[in-house]
Amino acid sequence: MAAGLAGSVATSVDNCLDNVGRLLAGRPGYTFGLSGWKDATFDEVVAAMRAAGGRLDDPATGGNGQAFIDPDAALTAIGRHRAALARLMAAGRGRVIVATGHPFALLGHYGAVARSLTHAGVSVLRPLEGAGPRLMAADGKPCSLRYLDGVACLFRGVALQHTHHPHYMEAMLAEAGGPGAVDLVVADHGFAGAAIEAGIPTLAIADVNDVALPLAQARGRTEGVIVLDDGLDASRFVPVTDSVVGRS
């Protein structure tokens, strides 16, 4: 992709493989609330990422030390997001949660998704909105969920936060009435992982080093993972957004 979202990306192979190890060690910031790591092997996780489009090639076997995302795989996954959202919008009903742990790059994308769903008559839910600092961050300090353009984001005080942790989505689902009260989640990081773990259909974006979500997909728990570089300027995602919401 010309925007740099796929192809050779800035993330190193070493970082990706280190994250495989962190997932297999059960570190919450890397498991994303999913349980599949408990009986997974290193080779299985690497193969799962490859199946989703991420190439973690060892420089010793001819790679250049940087990870690679297959553009065709990314485009196919984008098409799955577009088709799933189109079905929901055509029906004009449903209950959806939209959330991001990576707001600095992806908030604009998710905001457009939330607006399109709302315009079509779909209910974009806002569990825990206005609840104040009822939640605790991973470091034990109070935090809250606020909604920007219909998208749940983590805040500490007035500061927007980046997070990989799943317990915020777990709290949102409990507030919403449980997994059965939600028809779809559109999210990333732990927000997506917790939704998949709860059995909710989920459309997710994962960077090539976010290995938990491709593992869940390889094991048949979701079909909605797009592997893209999620650390680029938000403007780079506009073509993806246009495709997903049916503007192109």
mmCIF file of C-alpha atoms in Angstrom:
data_model
loop_
_atom_site.group_PDB
_atom_site.id
_atom_site.type_symbol
_atom_site.label_atom_id
_atom_site.label_comp_id
_atom_site.label_asym_id
_atom_site.label_seq_id
_atom_site.Cartn_x
_atom_site.Cartn_y
_atom_site.Cartn_z
ATOM 1 C CA MET A 1 0.000 0.000 0.000
ATOM 2 C CA ALA A 2 1.307 3.434 -0.943
ATOM 3 C CA ALA A 3 0.432 4.833 2.508
ATOM 4 C CA GLY A 4 2.971 2.537 4.157
ATOM 5 C CA LEU A 5 0.372 0.588 6.126
ATOM 6 C CA ALA A 6 1.555 -2.667 4.555
ATOM 7 C CA GLY A 7 4.623 -3.899 2.746
ATOM 8 C CA SER A 8 7.928 -3.436 4.547
ATOM 9 C CA VAL A 9 7.116 -1.730 7.860
ATOM 10 C CA ALA A 10 9.126 -0.030 10.584
ATOM 11 C CA THR A 11 8.530 -2.742 13.190
ATOM 12 C CA SER A 12 11.528 -5.016 13.587
ATOM 13 C CA VAL A 13 11.390 -8.785 13.371
ATOM 14 C CA ASP A 14 13.109 -8.955 16.764
ATOM 15 C CA ASN A 15 10.339 -6.885 18.364
ATOM 16 C CA CYS A 16 7.664 -9.121 16.857
ATOM 17 C CA LEU A 17 9.385 -12.299 18.044
ATOM 18 C CA ASP A 18 9.919 -10.801 21.503
ATOM 19 C CA ASN A 19 6.162 -10.160 21.645
ATOM 20 C CA VAL A 20 5.518 -13.805 20.789
ATOM 21 C CA GLY A 21 7.552 -14.689 23.869
ATOM 22 C CA ARG A 22 5.671 -12.157 25.992
ATOM 23 C CA LEU A 23 2.350 -13.607 24.827
ATOM 24 C CA LEU A 24 3.464 -17.142 25.676
ATOM 25 C CA ALA A 25 4.569 -15.907 29.097
ATOM 26 C CA GLY A 26 1.006 -14.688 29.708
ATOM 27 C CA ARG A 27 1.810 -11.002 30.111
ATOM 28 C CA PRO A 28 -1.573 -9.156 30.130
ATOM 29 C CA GLY A 29 -0.363 -6.352 27.868
ATOM 30 C CA TYR A 30 0.300 -8.940 25.165
ATOM 31 C CA THR A 31 -2.414 -11.572 25.688
ATOM 32 C CA PHE A 32 -5.130 -8.906 25.119
ATOM 33 C CA GLY A 33 -7.497 -10.842 27.395
ATOM 34 C CA LEU A 34 -7.368 -13.983 25.276
ATOM 35 C CA SER A 35 -6.761 -17.426 26.765
ATOM 36 C CA GLY A 36 -5.396 -19.230 23.699
ATOM 37 C CA TRP A 37 -1.767 -18.550 24.619
ATOM 38 C CA LYS A 38 -1.916 -21.102 27.428
ATOM 39 C CA ASP A 39 -1.392 -24.103 25.152
ATOM 40 C CA ALA A 40 0.147 -22.350 22.137
ATOM 41 C CA THR A 41 3.668 -22.904 20.842
ATOM 42 C CA PHE A 42 6.108 -20.338 19.534
ATOM 43 C CA ASP A 43 5.930 -21.777 16.020
ATOM 44 C CA GLU A 44 2.121 -21.791 16.088
ATOM 45 C CA VAL A 45 1.966 -18.091 16.950
ATOM 46 C CA VAL A 46 4.451 -17.170 14.215
ATOM 47 C CA ALA A 47 2.452 -19.263 11.729
ATOM 48 C CA ALA A 48 -0.770 -17.556 12.843
ATOM 49 C CA MET A 49 0.692 -14.135 12.140
ATOM 50 C CA ARG A 50 1.918 -15.329 8.749
ATOM 51 C CA ALA A 51 -1.569 -16.632 7.930
ATOM 52 C CA ALA A 52 -2.993 -13.196 8.766
ATOM 53 C CA GLY A 53 -0.485 -11.493 6.485
ATOM 54 C CA GLY A 54 2.473 -10.683 8.746
ATOM 55 C CA ARG A 55 5.905 -11.943 7.782
ATOM 56 C CA LEU A 56 8.363 -12.340 10.647
ATOM 57 C CA ASP A 57 11.317 -13.527 8.585
ATOM 58 C CA ASP A 58 14.609 -14.239 10.283
ATOM 59 C CA PRO A 59 17.383 -12.041 8.830
ATOM 60 C CA ALA A 60 19.585 -15.124 8.837
ATOM 61 C CA THR A 61 17.334 -16.634 6.184
ATOM 62 C CA GLY A 62 17.446 -13.649 3.866
ATOM 63 C CA GLY A 63 15.241 -11.045 5.556
ATOM 64 C CA ASN A 64 16.360 -7.472 6.259
ATOM 65 C CA GLY A 65 15.416 -7.403 9.941
ATOM 66 C CA GLN A 66 12.138 -5.564 9.351
ATOM 67 C CA ALA A 67 8.717 -7.174 9.418
ATOM 68 C CA PHE A 68 6.578 -7.299 6.279
ATOM 69 C CA ILE A 69 2.789 -7.142 5.891
ATOM 70 C CA ASP A 70 1.302 -8.737 2.805
ATOM 71 C CA PRO A 71 -0.752 -5.997 1.059
ATOM 72 C CA ASP A 72 -3.065 -8.549 -0.549
ATOM 73 C CA ALA A 73 -3.862 -10.110 2.819
ATOM 74 C CA ALA A 74 -4.552 -6.645 4.242
ATOM 75 C CA LEU A 75 -6.881 -5.794 1.368
ATOM 76 C CA THR A 76 -8.750 -9.074 1.786
ATOM 77 C CA ALA A 77 -9.239 -8.389 5.504
ATOM 78 C CA ILE A 78 -10.369 -4.822 4.799
ATOM 79 C CA GLY A 79 -12.954 -6.322 2.460
ATOM 80 C CA ARG A 80 -14.228 -8.552 5.266
ATOM 81 C CA HIS A 81 -14.673 -5.509 7.515
ATOM 82 C CA ARG A 82 -16.486 -3.669 4.754
ATOM 83 C CA ALA A 83 -18.830 -6.592 4.077
ATOM 84 C CA ALA A 84 -19.654 -7.139 7.749
ATOM 85 C CA LEU A 85 -20.420 -3.474 8.347
ATOM 86 C CA ALA A 86 -22.425 -3.224 5.124
ATOM 87 C CA ARG A 87 -24.657 -6.106 6.235
ATOM 88 C CA LEU A 88 -25.281 -4.459 9.583
ATOM 89 C CA MET A 89 -25.991 -1.056 8.044
ATOM 90 C CA ALA A 90 -28.305 -2.565 5.434
ATOM 91 C CA ALA A 91 -30.314 -4.208 8.227
ATOM 92 C CA GLY A 92 -30.486 -0.863 10.062
ATOM 93 C CA ARG A 93 -30.328 -2.429 13.497
ATOM 94 C CA GLY A 94 -27.929 -4.027 15.933
ATOM 95 C CA ARG A 95 -25.897 -3.107 19.009
ATOM 96 C CA VAL A 96 -22.238 -2.271 18.508
ATOM 97 C CA ILE A 97 -19.358 -1.117 20.700
ATOM 98 C CA VAL A 98 -16.529 0.802 19.021
ATOM 99 C CA ALA A 99 -13.325 1.253 21.030
ATOM 100 C CA THR A 100 -9.612 1.890 20.588
ATOM 101 C CA GLY A 101 -6.513 1.476 22.689
ATOM 102 C CA HIS A 102 -4.518 3.244 19.983
ATOM 103 C CA PRO A 103 -6.384 6.557 19.623
ATOM 104 C CA PHE A 104 -3.471 8.635 18.344
ATOM 105 C CA ALA A 105 -3.521 6.795 15.027
ATOM 106 C CA LEU A 106 -6.913 5.100 14.817
ATOM 107 C CA LEU A 107 -9.507 7.357 16.445
ATOM 108 C CA GLY A 108 -10.420 9.025 13.152
ATOM 109 C CA HIS A 109 -10.993 5.648 11.519
ATOM 110 C CA TYR A 110 -13.182 4.329 14.306
ATOM 111 C CA GLY A 111 -15.075 7.611 14.557
ATOM 112 C CA ALA A 112 -16.064 7.329 10.883
ATOM 113 C CA VAL A 113 -17.206 3.744 11.488
ATOM 114 C CA ALA A 114 -19.309 4.807 14.493
ATOM 115 C CA ARG A 115 -20.898 7.682 12.555
ATOM 116 C CA SER A 116 -21.744 5.449 9.604
ATOM 117 C CA LEU A 117 -23.348 2.857 11.854
ATOM 118 C CA THR A 118 -25.377 5.476 13.713
ATOM 119 C CA HIS A 119 -26.543 7.083 10.457
ATOM 120 C CA ALA A 120 -27.773 3.668 9.293
ATOM 121 C CA GLY A 121 -29.849 3.161 12.452
ATOM 122 C CA VAL A 122 -27.449 0.853 14.284
ATOM 123 C CA SER A 123 -27.141 1.469 18.039
ATOM 124 C CA VAL A 124 -23.572 2.415 18.963
ATOM 125 C CA LEU A 125 -23.461 1.666 22.674
ATOM 126 C CA ARG A 126 -21.633 3.771 25.284
ATOM 127 C CA PRO A 127 -21.281 1.651 28.425
ATOM 128 C CA LEU A 128 -19.628 3.385 31.402
ATOM 129 C CA GLU A 129 -19.926 6.800 29.771
ATOM 130 C CA GLY A 130 -19.891 9.492 32.442
ATOM 131 C CA ALA A 131 -18.999 7.011 35.164
ATOM 132 C CA GLY A 132 -15.934 8.971 36.243
ATOM 133 C CA PRO A 133 -12.705 7.319 37.381
ATOM 134 C CA ARG A 134 -14.270 4.018 38.409
ATOM 135 C CA LEU A 135 -11.641 1.877 36.695
ATOM 136 C CA MET A 136 -8.067 1.187 37.653
ATOM 137 C CA ALA A 137 -5.219 1.262 35.151
ATOM 138 C CA ALA A 138 -2.555 -1.426 35.069
ATOM 139 C CA ASP A 139 -0.424 0.635 37.472
ATOM 140 C CA GLY A 140 -3.265 0.857 40.006
ATOM 141 C CA LYS A 141 -4.150 4.486 39.320
ATOM 142 C CA PRO A 142 -7.750 5.574 38.587
ATOM 143 C CA CYS A 143 -8.851 6.051 35.001
ATOM 144 C CA SER A 144 -12.084 6.367 33.055
ATOM 145 C CA LEU A 145 -13.647 5.634 29.709
ATOM 146 C CA ARG A 146 -14.871 8.523 27.601
ATOM 147 C CA TYR A 147 -16.438 8.529 24.173
ATOM 148 C CA LEU A 148 -15.012 10.619 21.366
ATOM 149 C CA ASP A 149 -17.181 10.570 18.249
ATOM 150 C CA GLY A 150 -18.847 7.401 19.570
ATOM 151 C CA VAL A 151 -15.529 5.643 20.233
ATOM 152 C CA ALA A 152 -14.578 4.446 23.715
ATOM 153 C CA CYS A 153 -11.111 5.657 24.753
ATOM 154 C CA LEU A 154 -9.174 5.399 27.984
ATOM 155 C CA PHE A 155 -8.444 8.591 29.916
ATOM 156 C CA ARG A 156 -6.398 9.409 32.985
ATOM 157 C CA GLY A 157 -7.717 12.716 34.161
ATOM 158 C CA VAL A 158 -8.026 14.707 30.946
ATOM 159 C CA ALA A 159 -5.221 12.838 29.157
ATOM 160 C CA LEU A 160 -5.977 10.325 26.433
ATOM 161 C CA GLN A 161 -4.158 7.026 26.950
ATOM 162 C CA HIS A 162 -2.707 4.216 24.858
ATOM 163 C CA THR A 163 -3.515 0.765 26.264
ATOM 164 C CA HIS A 164 -3.216 -2.923 25.459
ATOM 165 C CA HIS A 165 -5.137 -4.147 28.486
ATOM 166 C CA PRO A 166 -8.442 -6.061 28.303
ATOM 167 C CA HIS A 167 -10.184 -5.269 31.585
ATOM 168 C CA TYR A 168 -11.694 -2.026 30.279
ATOM 169 C CA MET A 169 -13.705 -3.916 27.652
ATOM 170 C CA GLU A 170 -14.576 -6.548 30.246
ATOM 171 C CA ALA A 171 -16.051 -3.789 32.421
ATOM 172 C CA MET A 172 -17.885 -2.280 29.447
ATOM 173 C CA LEU A 173 -19.471 -5.610 28.557
ATOM 174 C CA ALA A 174 -20.601 -6.139 32.141
ATOM 175 C CA GLU A 175 -22.170 -2.661 32.180
ATOM 176 C CA ALA A 176 -23.866 -3.291 28.812
ATOM 177 C CA GLY A 177 -25.583 -6.419 30.118
ATOM 178 C CA GLY A 178 -23.083 -9.098 29.143
ATOM 179 C CA PRO A 179 -21.844 -10.455 25.810
ATOM 180 C CA GLY A 180 -25.370 -11.323 24.695
ATOM 181 C CA ALA A 181 -26.312 -7.639 24.733
ATOM 182 C CA VAL A 182 -23.717 -6.763 22.067
ATOM 183 C CA ASP A 183 -23.901 -7.874 18.441
ATOM 184 C CA LEU A 184 -20.517 -6.618 17.249
ATOM 185 C CA VAL A 185 -17.348 -4.988 18.552
ATOM 186 C CA VAL A 186 -15.057 -2.879 16.365
ATOM 187 C CA ALA A 187 -11.783 -2.377 18.190
ATOM 188 C CA ASP A 188 -8.103 -3.176 18.660
ATOM 189 C CA HIS A 189 -5.658 -4.340 21.333
ATOM 190 C CA GLY A 190 -7.239 -5.525 24.600
ATOM 191 C CA PHE A 191 -10.613 -4.035 23.691
ATOM 192 C CA ALA A 192 -10.765 -6.475 20.763
ATOM 193 C CA GLY A 193 -9.196 -9.403 22.596
ATOM 194 C CA ALA A 194 -11.657 -9.249 25.493
ATOM 195 C CA ALA A 195 -14.578 -9.129 23.060
ATOM 196 C CA ILE A 196 -13.293 -12.159 21.151
ATOM 197 C CA GLU A 197 -12.732 -14.008 24.431
ATOM 198 C CA ALA A 198 -16.378 -13.253 25.330
ATOM 199 C CA GLY A 199 -17.534 -14.781 22.042
ATOM 200 C CA ILE A 200 -18.679 -11.544 20.399
ATOM 201 C CA PRO A 201 -18.148 -11.093 16.635
ATOM 202 C CA THR A 202 -15.261 -8.643 16.425
ATOM 203 C CA LEU A 203 -13.643 -6.572 13.693
ATOM 204 C CA ALA A 204 -10.097 -5.770 14.776
ATOM 205 C CA ILE A 205 -6.973 -3.983 13.587
ATOM 206 C CA ALA A 206 -3.650 -5.482 14.699
ATOM 207 C CA ASP A 207 -0.093 -4.390 14.072
ATOM 208 C CA VAL A 208 2.374 -7.050 12.979
ATOM 209 C CA ASN A 209 3.668 -7.296 16.554
ATOM 210 C CA ASP A 210 0.141 -7.703 18.048
ATOM 211 C CA VAL A 211 0.337 -11.474 17.847
ATOM 212 C CA ALA A 212 -2.541 -12.454 20.154
ATOM 213 C CA LEU A 213 -5.288 -11.459 17.712
ATOM 214 C CA PRO A 214 -3.918 -13.418 14.710
ATOM 215 C CA LEU A 215 -3.543 -16.451 16.998
ATOM 216 C CA ALA A 216 -7.239 -16.162 17.885
ATOM 217 C CA GLN A 217 -8.070 -15.932 14.191
ATOM 218 C CA ALA A 218 -5.966 -18.957 13.302
ATOM 219 C CA ARG A 219 -7.850 -20.905 15.953
ATOM 220 C CA GLY A 220 -11.209 -19.972 14.439
ATOM 221 C CA ARG A 221 -12.334 -17.547 17.138
ATOM 222 C CA THR A 222 -12.661 -14.562 14.788
ATOM 223 C CA GLU A 223 -12.443 -13.803 11.080
ATOM 224 C CA GLY A 224 -12.046 -10.054 11.401
ATOM 225 C CA VAL A 225 -8.363 -9.243 11.967
ATOM 226 C CA ILE A 226 -6.695 -6.723 9.638
ATOM 227 C CA VAL A 227 -2.909 -6.653 10.011
ATOM 228 C CA LEU A 228 -1.630 -3.124 9.319
ATOM 229 C CA ASP A 229 1.026 -0.798 10.711
ATOM 230 C CA ASP A 230 -1.054 0.981 13.370
ATOM 231 C CA GLY A 231 1.607 3.489 14.414
ATOM 232 C CA LEU A 232 1.485 5.862 11.460
ATOM 233 C CA ASP A 233 -0.098 9.294 11.175
ATOM 234 C CA ALA A 234 -3.886 9.129 11.234
ATOM 235 C CA SER A 235 -4.103 10.606 7.736
ATOM 236 C CA ARG A 236 -2.541 7.436 6.331
ATOM 237 C CA PHE A 237 -5.650 5.458 7.290
ATOM 238 C CA VAL A 238 -8.115 7.516 5.246
ATOM 239 C CA PRO A 239 -8.161 5.096 2.262
ATOM 240 C CA VAL A 240 -8.804 2.182 4.639
ATOM 241 C CA THR A 241 -11.618 4.106 6.312
ATOM 242 C CA ASP A 242 -13.151 5.045 2.970
ATOM 243 C CA SER A 243 -13.171 1.410 1.913
ATOM 244 C CA VAL A 244 -14.508 0.030 5.200
ATOM 245 C CA VAL A 245 -17.447 2.450 5.417
ATOM 246 C CA GLY A 246 -18.258 2.154 1.715
ATOM 247 C CA ARG A 247 -17.058 5.556 0.530
ATOM 248 C CA SER A 248 -14.875 4.072 -2.203
#
